């Protein structure tokens, strides 16, 4: 059996290498579409350990991509948002971004421009999501022409209602336009900006997001659950995002819960803020800030030091502004330019990422004639993410 070789991912000069020691590996010496069971076991271990794996120069059919994605969760069935659910939900902000491959509907075609005769689709008009339609403010047209852009939306791939968040997402680059680098601007008063390849996918580590927090925020995180809105992508559709793409500005624009498609209380998700890695046992800060509705905070455990603690007696926080401010305070440090891995896509790149271990964002802007075609697959999980155990709570609370 060919040995699986690993190499570190190519970090940009902006990245702090000390914070990427464990994050990301390029995998060589195996074909991801034709893994033996032994090879798959090793790839699975490497993915949970390193959060993102890159394979270069891969030939991969939609069938192979689906089989590879499903191998991480053999009991999973549906595409992560439910098969064809997003197409029917015209009001959902995901609606324009996803087209399914007819013979393998769990695999989505995403990208930009018009693609012809593609895997059974005669013609597909694709649109790269743009911050200009989602953020409260936008980069000026003048700056955009100079290549200034933003993070579109930091997120986890997940329906966040009814279906459980996928374990793994696979992204396969088929047509990748080349072009000058762009500058991703945070526009939040910090002066932060990041040079990025055109059309990059940006990743941050949920493990790092937790690890860099001060003790009082680690304590809050380890004791908290996030309650998500029902049909969150429909709920948030009228609202506007922050300039960093990390959550929503509170302007009272969300759709009232009684105007959403029918929903059931039992299908609403209240998920731990921290998700425990099934291989390493590490805690990853995994919150989709745009969909968050409430925070449920447990009291400090018996005998814990209460000095400086936030909500020492626990809390049920329902004020949306407070919920968002607390999450932002905990998540914003980890999207600093030095902590972002902006992947520089090449044609036939396959990236696997641990969707329960990272946050990621679409970045950048394309012109209509720049054709980009990717296959994306993730499957609603057969299980709910596991939060911190008693030892974790004792250690961090």
Short mmCIF file of C-alpha atoms in Angstrom, two decimals:
data_model
loop_
_atom_site.label_atom_id
_atom_site.label_comp_id
_atom_site.label_asym_id
_atom_site.label_seq_id
_atom_site.Cartn_x
_atom_site.Cartn_y
_atom_site.Cartn_z
CA UNK A 1 0.00 0.00 0.00
CA UNK A 2 1.34 3.42 -0.98
CA UNK A 3 2.28 5.49 2.04
CA UNK A 4 0.21 8.61 2.56
CA UNK A 5 2.55 11.58 2.59
CA UNK A 6 1.63 14.86 4.27
CA UNK A 7 3.05 18.37 3.89
CA UNK A 8 2.03 21.62 5.60
CA UNK A 9 -0.36 23.87 3.71
CA UNK A 10 1.31 26.83 1.95
CA UNK A 11 0.71 29.66 4.43
CA UNK A 12 0.64 33.25 3.16
CA UNK A 13 3.11 35.76 4.67
CA UNK A 14 0.20 37.27 6.64
CA UNK A 15 -0.33 34.06 8.67
CA UNK A 16 1.27 33.49 12.08
CA UNK A 17 2.95 30.08 11.62
CA UNK A 18 2.92 29.38 15.38
CA UNK A 19 -0.90 29.33 15.23
CA UNK A 20 -1.00 26.90 12.28
CA UNK A 21 1.22 24.12 13.63
CA UNK A 22 -1.67 21.63 13.67
CA UNK A 23 -3.88 23.27 11.07
CA UNK A 24 -4.12 21.92 7.52
CA UNK A 25 -2.13 19.36 5.54
CA UNK A 26 -1.57 18.66 1.87
CA UNK A 27 -1.98 14.93 1.19
CA UNK A 28 0.13 13.22 -1.45
CA UNK A 29 0.48 9.69 -2.74
CA UNK A 30 -3.20 8.64 -2.80
CA UNK A 31 -6.21 9.19 -5.04
CA UNK A 32 -9.06 10.48 -2.87
CA UNK A 33 -11.68 8.98 -5.19
CA UNK A 34 -10.18 5.48 -4.87
CA UNK A 35 -9.16 5.08 -1.23
CA UNK A 36 -8.88 1.64 0.31
CA UNK A 37 -10.64 1.24 3.69
CA UNK A 38 -7.24 1.43 5.44
CA UNK A 39 -6.29 4.59 3.55
CA UNK A 40 -9.65 6.15 4.36
CA UNK A 41 -9.16 5.47 8.09
CA UNK A 42 -5.85 7.33 7.94
CA UNK A 43 -7.37 10.25 5.98
CA UNK A 44 -10.20 10.44 8.52
CA UNK A 45 -7.74 10.60 11.41
CA UNK A 46 -5.68 13.27 9.62
CA UNK A 47 -8.77 15.36 8.88
CA UNK A 48 -9.94 15.46 12.49
CA UNK A 49 -6.40 16.18 13.63
CA UNK A 50 -5.64 18.94 11.10
CA UNK A 51 -9.11 20.36 10.27
CA UNK A 52 -8.47 20.75 6.52
CA UNK A 53 -6.85 18.50 3.92
CA UNK A 54 -5.78 19.49 0.41
CA UNK A 55 -5.34 17.12 -2.53
CA UNK A 56 -3.90 18.60 -5.74
CA UNK A 57 -4.52 17.52 -9.37
CA UNK A 58 -7.46 15.30 -8.51
CA UNK A 59 -9.88 13.71 -10.97
CA UNK A 60 -13.14 13.20 -9.09
CA UNK A 61 -16.64 12.33 -10.35
CA UNK A 62 -19.73 13.51 -8.45
CA UNK A 63 -20.32 9.86 -7.50
CA UNK A 64 -16.82 9.58 -6.03
CA UNK A 65 -17.17 12.89 -4.20
CA UNK A 66 -20.47 11.79 -2.65
CA UNK A 67 -18.99 8.40 -1.64
CA UNK A 68 -15.94 10.07 -0.08
CA UNK A 69 -18.08 12.57 1.85
CA UNK A 70 -20.47 9.86 3.04
CA UNK A 71 -17.59 7.67 4.26
CA UNK A 72 -17.10 10.14 7.13
CA UNK A 73 -20.69 9.54 8.24
CA UNK A 74 -22.07 6.35 6.66
CA UNK A 75 -25.50 6.80 8.25
CA UNK A 76 -25.93 10.31 6.72
CA UNK A 77 -28.36 10.60 3.81
CA UNK A 78 -29.38 14.11 2.81
CA UNK A 79 -27.44 17.06 1.49
CA UNK A 80 -26.62 19.24 4.51
CA UNK A 81 -29.55 21.60 3.92
CA UNK A 82 -31.93 18.83 2.81
CA UNK A 83 -32.17 17.72 -0.82
CA UNK A 84 -33.55 20.47 -3.04
CA UNK A 85 -34.73 22.28 0.07
CA UNK A 86 -32.90 25.48 -0.81
CA UNK A 87 -34.24 25.60 -4.36
CA UNK A 88 -37.82 25.53 -3.11
CA UNK A 89 -37.16 28.13 -0.43
CA UNK A 90 -37.05 31.21 -2.64
CA UNK A 91 -36.99 33.43 0.42
CA UNK A 92 -33.86 31.75 1.80
CA UNK A 93 -30.62 33.69 1.35
CA UNK A 94 -29.03 30.45 0.14
CA UNK A 95 -31.41 30.18 -2.79
CA UNK A 96 -29.31 31.71 -5.60
CA UNK A 97 -26.08 29.99 -4.61
CA UNK A 98 -26.87 26.30 -5.05
CA UNK A 99 -27.63 24.05 -8.04
CA UNK A 100 -27.70 20.27 -7.72
CA UNK A 101 -26.03 17.70 -9.99
CA UNK A 102 -29.02 15.77 -11.41
CA UNK A 103 -27.66 12.24 -11.06
CA UNK A 104 -26.04 12.89 -7.65
CA UNK A 105 -28.28 15.50 -6.01
CA UNK A 106 -26.25 15.64 -2.79
CA UNK A 107 -23.45 17.30 -4.81
CA UNK A 108 -23.98 20.99 -5.51
CA UNK A 109 -22.59 23.07 -8.36
CA UNK A 110 -21.48 26.47 -7.07
CA UNK A 111 -19.46 29.26 -8.65
CA UNK A 112 -19.85 32.20 -11.00
CA UNK A 113 -20.87 32.84 -14.60
CA UNK A 114 -22.65 30.50 -17.01
CA UNK A 115 -21.60 26.87 -17.24
CA UNK A 116 -22.79 24.77 -20.21
CA UNK A 117 -23.27 21.00 -20.60
CA UNK A 118 -22.05 20.27 -17.11
CA UNK A 119 -22.73 16.82 -15.61
CA UNK A 120 -26.23 16.66 -17.09
CA UNK A 121 -27.04 20.37 -16.67
CA UNK A 122 -27.49 21.94 -20.12
CA UNK A 123 -26.97 25.42 -18.75
CA UNK A 124 -26.38 26.69 -15.23
CA UNK A 125 -26.20 30.36 -14.33
CA UNK A 126 -24.02 30.67 -11.24
CA UNK A 127 -23.54 33.68 -9.03
CA UNK A 128 -20.67 34.17 -6.59
CA UNK A 129 -22.21 35.58 -3.40
CA UNK A 130 -21.31 39.24 -2.96
CA UNK A 131 -21.02 41.19 0.27
CA UNK A 132 -22.71 44.10 -1.53
CA UNK A 133 -26.10 42.39 -1.22
CA UNK A 134 -25.64 41.09 2.34
CA UNK A 135 -23.61 43.57 4.41
CA UNK A 136 -25.08 46.74 5.93
CA UNK A 137 -22.30 48.76 4.30
CA UNK A 138 -20.34 48.04 1.16
CA UNK A 139 -16.97 48.70 -0.38
CA UNK A 140 -17.28 51.63 -2.80
CA UNK A 141 -17.47 50.75 -6.51
CA UNK A 142 -14.24 52.67 -6.97
CA UNK A 143 -12.46 50.54 -4.34
CA UNK A 144 -14.06 47.36 -5.68
CA UNK A 145 -12.62 48.15 -9.12
CA UNK A 146 -9.20 48.31 -7.43
CA UNK A 147 -9.69 44.83 -5.99
CA UNK A 148 -10.91 45.69 -2.50
CA UNK A 149 -13.34 43.12 -1.10
CA UNK A 150 -14.66 41.56 2.12
CA UNK A 151 -15.42 38.29 3.83
CA UNK A 152 -18.96 37.49 2.68
CA UNK A 153 -20.21 35.43 5.62
CA UNK A 154 -18.29 33.44 8.24
CA UNK A 155 -20.22 30.26 8.82
CA UNK A 156 -20.48 26.55 9.42
CA UNK A 157 -22.22 24.53 6.68
CA UNK A 158 -25.45 23.65 8.47
CA UNK A 159 -29.21 23.95 8.18
CA UNK A 160 -29.25 24.82 11.93
CA UNK A 161 -32.89 23.69 12.06
CA UNK A 162 -34.14 20.09 12.04
CA UNK A 163 -31.01 18.64 10.33
CA UNK A 164 -27.73 18.17 12.22
CA UNK A 165 -24.56 20.02 11.10
CA UNK A 166 -22.49 17.96 8.61
CA UNK A 167 -19.23 16.48 9.88
CA UNK A 168 -17.26 17.14 6.72
CA UNK A 169 -17.55 19.30 3.60
CA UNK A 170 -15.72 18.47 0.36
CA UNK A 171 -14.98 21.23 -2.15
CA UNK A 172 -13.63 20.41 -5.61
CA UNK A 173 -12.37 23.13 -7.95
CA UNK A 174 -13.19 22.45 -11.62
CA UNK A 175 -12.89 25.88 -13.28
CA UNK A 176 -10.83 28.42 -11.35
CA UNK A 177 -10.37 31.88 -12.84
CA UNK A 178 -6.92 33.39 -12.35
CA UNK A 179 -6.60 37.08 -11.64
CA UNK A 180 -4.82 39.65 -9.51
CA UNK A 181 -4.96 39.26 -5.75
CA UNK A 182 -7.62 41.19 -3.86
CA UNK A 183 -7.50 42.99 -0.53
CA UNK A 184 -10.05 41.82 1.99
CA UNK A 185 -10.90 44.75 4.22
CA UNK A 186 -12.52 44.37 7.64
CA UNK A 187 -13.87 47.97 7.71
CA UNK A 188 -14.56 47.73 11.45
CA UNK A 189 -12.32 50.53 12.67
CA UNK A 190 -9.36 48.24 13.38
CA UNK A 191 -7.56 48.90 10.10
CA UNK A 192 -7.31 45.13 9.62
CA UNK A 193 -6.96 43.91 6.06
CA UNK A 194 -5.74 40.76 4.37
CA UNK A 195 -4.31 40.17 0.92
CA UNK A 196 -6.15 37.20 -0.61
CA UNK A 197 -6.08 35.20 -3.83
CA UNK A 198 -9.00 35.90 -6.20
CA UNK A 199 -12.05 33.87 -5.11
CA UNK A 200 -10.37 32.38 -2.08
CA UNK A 201 -12.18 30.33 0.53
CA UNK A 202 -11.02 31.63 3.92
CA UNK A 203 -10.72 29.29 6.91
CA UNK A 204 -10.16 29.84 10.62
CA UNK A 205 -9.68 27.19 13.29
CA UNK A 206 -12.42 26.77 15.88
CA UNK A 207 -9.79 25.30 18.19
CA UNK A 208 -7.72 28.48 17.94
CA UNK A 209 -10.89 30.55 18.37
CA UNK A 210 -11.35 28.95 21.80
CA UNK A 211 -7.67 28.73 22.78
CA UNK A 212 -6.90 32.45 22.40
CA UNK A 213 -9.80 33.61 24.60
CA UNK A 214 -9.13 35.09 28.05
CA UNK A 215 -10.21 32.92 31.02
CA UNK A 216 -13.57 34.64 31.66
CA UNK A 217 -14.65 34.12 28.03
CA UNK A 218 -13.39 30.52 28.02
CA UNK A 219 -15.56 29.98 31.08
CA UNK A 220 -18.57 31.53 29.36
CA UNK A 221 -18.01 29.47 26.19
CA UNK A 222 -17.67 26.15 28.01
CA UNK A 223 -20.94 26.79 29.89
CA UNK A 224 -23.03 28.04 26.97
CA UNK A 225 -25.40 26.76 24.32
CA UNK A 226 -26.68 28.73 21.35
CA UNK A 227 -30.33 28.50 20.40
CA UNK A 228 -30.74 29.06 16.67
CA UNK A 229 -33.73 30.65 14.99
CA UNK A 230 -36.18 28.34 13.20
CA UNK A 231 -35.52 28.40 9.42
CA UNK A 232 -32.59 30.69 10.16
CA UNK A 233 -31.71 31.52 6.53
CA UNK A 234 -35.24 32.73 5.87
CA UNK A 235 -35.33 34.53 9.24
CA UNK A 236 -32.08 36.44 8.53
CA UNK A 237 -32.77 37.15 4.83
CA UNK A 238 -34.06 40.74 5.29
CA UNK A 239 -31.25 41.64 7.73
CA UNK A 240 -27.76 43.03 7.01
CA UNK A 241 -24.40 41.65 8.08
CA UNK A 242 -21.48 43.28 9.83
CA UNK A 243 -18.59 44.50 7.67
CA UNK A 244 -16.42 41.57 8.83
CA UNK A 245 -19.05 39.04 7.67
CA UNK A 246 -19.10 37.74 11.25
CA UNK A 247 -22.76 38.03 12.21
CA UNK A 248 -25.68 40.40 11.73
CA UNK A 249 -26.23 44.05 12.64
CA UNK A 250 -29.18 44.37 15.02
CA UNK A 251 -31.68 46.63 13.27
CA UNK A 252 -34.87 44.65 13.92
CA UNK A 253 -35.06 43.52 10.28
CA UNK A 254 -35.26 39.75 10.86
CA UNK A 255 -38.49 38.12 9.75
CA UNK A 256 -40.87 37.76 12.73
CA UNK A 257 -41.07 34.12 13.84
CA UNK A 258 -44.80 34.00 13.06
CA UNK A 259 -44.09 34.95 9.42
CA UNK A 260 -41.61 32.11 8.82
CA UNK A 261 -42.56 28.90 7.01
CA UNK A 262 -44.26 26.49 9.47
CA UNK A 263 -41.86 25.33 12.19
CA UNK A 264 -41.86 23.11 15.25
CA UNK A 265 -40.25 23.81 18.61
CA UNK A 266 -38.87 20.23 18.69
CA UNK A 267 -36.83 20.87 15.52
CA UNK A 268 -35.14 24.02 16.83
CA UNK A 269 -31.47 23.53 17.66
CA UNK A 270 -29.81 24.54 20.90
CA UNK A 271 -26.21 23.49 20.33
CA UNK A 272 -23.17 23.80 22.58
CA UNK A 273 -20.87 26.73 21.77
CA UNK A 274 -17.90 24.33 21.96
CA UNK A 275 -17.82 21.06 20.00
CA UNK A 276 -15.53 18.26 21.11
CA UNK A 277 -13.22 16.79 18.49
CA UNK A 278 -13.93 13.04 18.21
CA UNK A 279 -10.26 12.18 17.62
CA UNK A 280 -8.20 14.72 19.61
CA UNK A 281 -10.71 15.64 22.34
CA UNK A 282 -9.95 19.33 21.66
CA UNK A 283 -12.73 21.89 22.02
CA UNK A 284 -13.61 23.89 18.91
CA UNK A 285 -15.63 27.13 19.11
CA UNK A 286 -18.36 26.41 16.54
CA UNK A 287 -21.10 29.01 16.28
CA UNK A 288 -22.81 30.31 13.14
CA UNK A 289 -23.31 33.85 14.45
CA UNK A 290 -25.84 34.94 11.81
CA UNK A 291 -28.42 32.36 12.90
CA UNK A 292 -28.04 32.75 16.67
CA UNK A 293 -31.22 33.76 18.52
CA UNK A 294 -30.56 33.14 22.24
CA UNK A 295 -27.79 32.08 24.63
CA UNK A 296 -28.32 29.54 27.41
CA UNK A 297 -25.61 29.80 30.05
CA UNK A 298 -25.11 27.22 32.81
CA UNK A 299 -24.07 28.41 36.28
CA UNK A 300 -20.46 28.01 37.39
CA UNK A 301 -19.76 24.54 38.80
CA UNK A 302 -19.51 24.10 42.60
CA UNK A 303 -16.34 25.56 44.06
CA UNK A 304 -15.36 27.52 40.91
CA UNK A 305 -13.72 30.92 41.37
CA UNK A 306 -16.46 33.52 40.82
CA UNK A 307 -14.13 36.51 40.60
CA UNK A 308 -14.50 38.20 37.21
CA UNK A 309 -16.87 35.48 35.99
CA UNK A 310 -19.60 36.40 33.52
CA UNK A 311 -23.09 35.16 34.44
CA UNK A 312 -21.79 33.12 37.42
CA UNK A 313 -25.35 31.98 38.26
CA UNK A 314 -26.19 31.13 34.66
CA UNK A 315 -28.52 33.03 32.33
CA UNK A 316 -31.03 32.73 29.52
CA UNK A 317 -30.13 35.64 27.25
CA UNK A 318 -32.90 36.54 24.82
CA UNK A 319 -31.92 40.11 23.92
CA UNK A 320 -30.61 39.74 20.36
CA UNK A 321 -28.13 42.62 20.61
CA UNK A 322 -26.61 41.13 23.79
CA UNK A 323 -26.43 37.65 22.25
CA UNK A 324 -24.68 39.03 19.18
CA UNK A 325 -22.30 41.26 21.13
CA UNK A 326 -21.17 38.36 23.35
CA UNK A 327 -20.63 36.03 20.40
CA UNK A 328 -18.77 38.74 18.48
CA UNK A 329 -16.51 39.42 21.44
CA UNK A 330 -15.61 35.72 21.52
CA UNK A 331 -15.33 35.13 17.76
CA UNK A 332 -13.79 38.31 16.32
CA UNK A 333 -10.26 37.74 17.74
CA UNK A 334 -9.92 34.50 15.72
CA UNK A 335 -10.57 36.10 12.33
CA UNK A 336 -7.59 38.47 12.72
CA UNK A 337 -5.53 38.50 9.48
CA UNK A 338 -2.75 36.46 11.10
CA UNK A 339 -5.18 33.64 11.95
CA UNK A 340 -6.88 33.26 8.55
CA UNK A 341 -5.88 30.61 5.99
CA UNK A 342 -7.07 31.91 2.59
CA UNK A 343 -6.84 28.94 0.22
CA UNK A 344 -5.36 29.74 -3.19
CA UNK A 345 -7.46 27.56 -5.48
CA UNK A 346 -6.06 25.76 -8.50
CA UNK A 347 -8.05 23.66 -10.94
CA UNK A 348 -8.50 20.09 -9.70
CA UNK A 349 -7.85 21.04 -6.06
CA UNK A 350 -9.93 19.01 -3.63
CA UNK A 351 -10.27 20.42 -0.11
CA UNK A 352 -11.85 18.41 2.70
CA UNK A 353 -12.62 20.33 5.86
CA UNK A 354 -13.86 19.32 9.29
CA UNK A 355 -17.06 21.37 9.24
CA UNK A 356 -17.40 20.90 13.03
CA UNK A 357 -13.87 22.20 13.61
CA UNK A 358 -13.53 25.34 11.47
CA UNK A 359 -15.42 28.40 10.31
CA UNK A 360 -15.10 29.49 6.70
CA UNK A 361 -16.15 32.28 4.37
CA UNK A 362 -16.56 32.98 0.70
CA UNK A 363 -14.44 36.03 -0.21
CA UNK A 364 -14.03 38.31 -3.17
CA UNK A 365 -15.85 39.44 -6.25
CA UNK A 366 -15.93 38.17 -9.83
CA UNK A 367 -17.06 39.83 -13.03
CA UNK A 368 -19.94 38.04 -14.81
CA UNK A 369 -17.61 36.70 -17.52
CA UNK A 370 -15.23 35.06 -15.03
CA UNK A 371 -16.41 31.47 -14.95
CA UNK A 372 -15.85 29.54 -11.76
CA UNK A 373 -17.25 26.05 -11.20
CA UNK A 374 -16.91 23.99 -8.03
CA UNK A 375 -18.56 20.86 -6.69
CA UNK A 376 -19.51 21.00 -3.03
CA UNK A 377 -20.82 18.14 -0.92
CA UNK A 378 -21.81 17.85 2.71
CA UNK A 379 -24.40 15.63 4.34
CA UNK A 380 -26.66 16.40 7.27
CA UNK A 381 -25.08 14.38 10.07
CA UNK A 382 -26.48 11.28 11.70
CA UNK A 383 -25.59 12.71 15.12
CA UNK A 384 -25.58 15.97 17.03
CA UNK A 385 -22.21 17.61 17.87
CA UNK A 386 -20.91 16.63 21.30
CA UNK A 387 -20.17 19.47 23.70
CA UNK A 388 -17.71 19.75 26.59
CA UNK A 389 -17.69 16.93 29.16
CA UNK A 390 -17.59 17.36 32.95
CA UNK A 391 -13.79 17.43 32.99
CA UNK A 392 -13.75 20.19 30.35
CA UNK A 393 -16.24 22.25 32.36
CA UNK A 394 -14.20 21.82 35.55
CA UNK A 395 -11.01 22.75 33.73
CA UNK A 396 -12.27 25.88 31.95
CA UNK A 397 -15.24 27.20 33.92
#
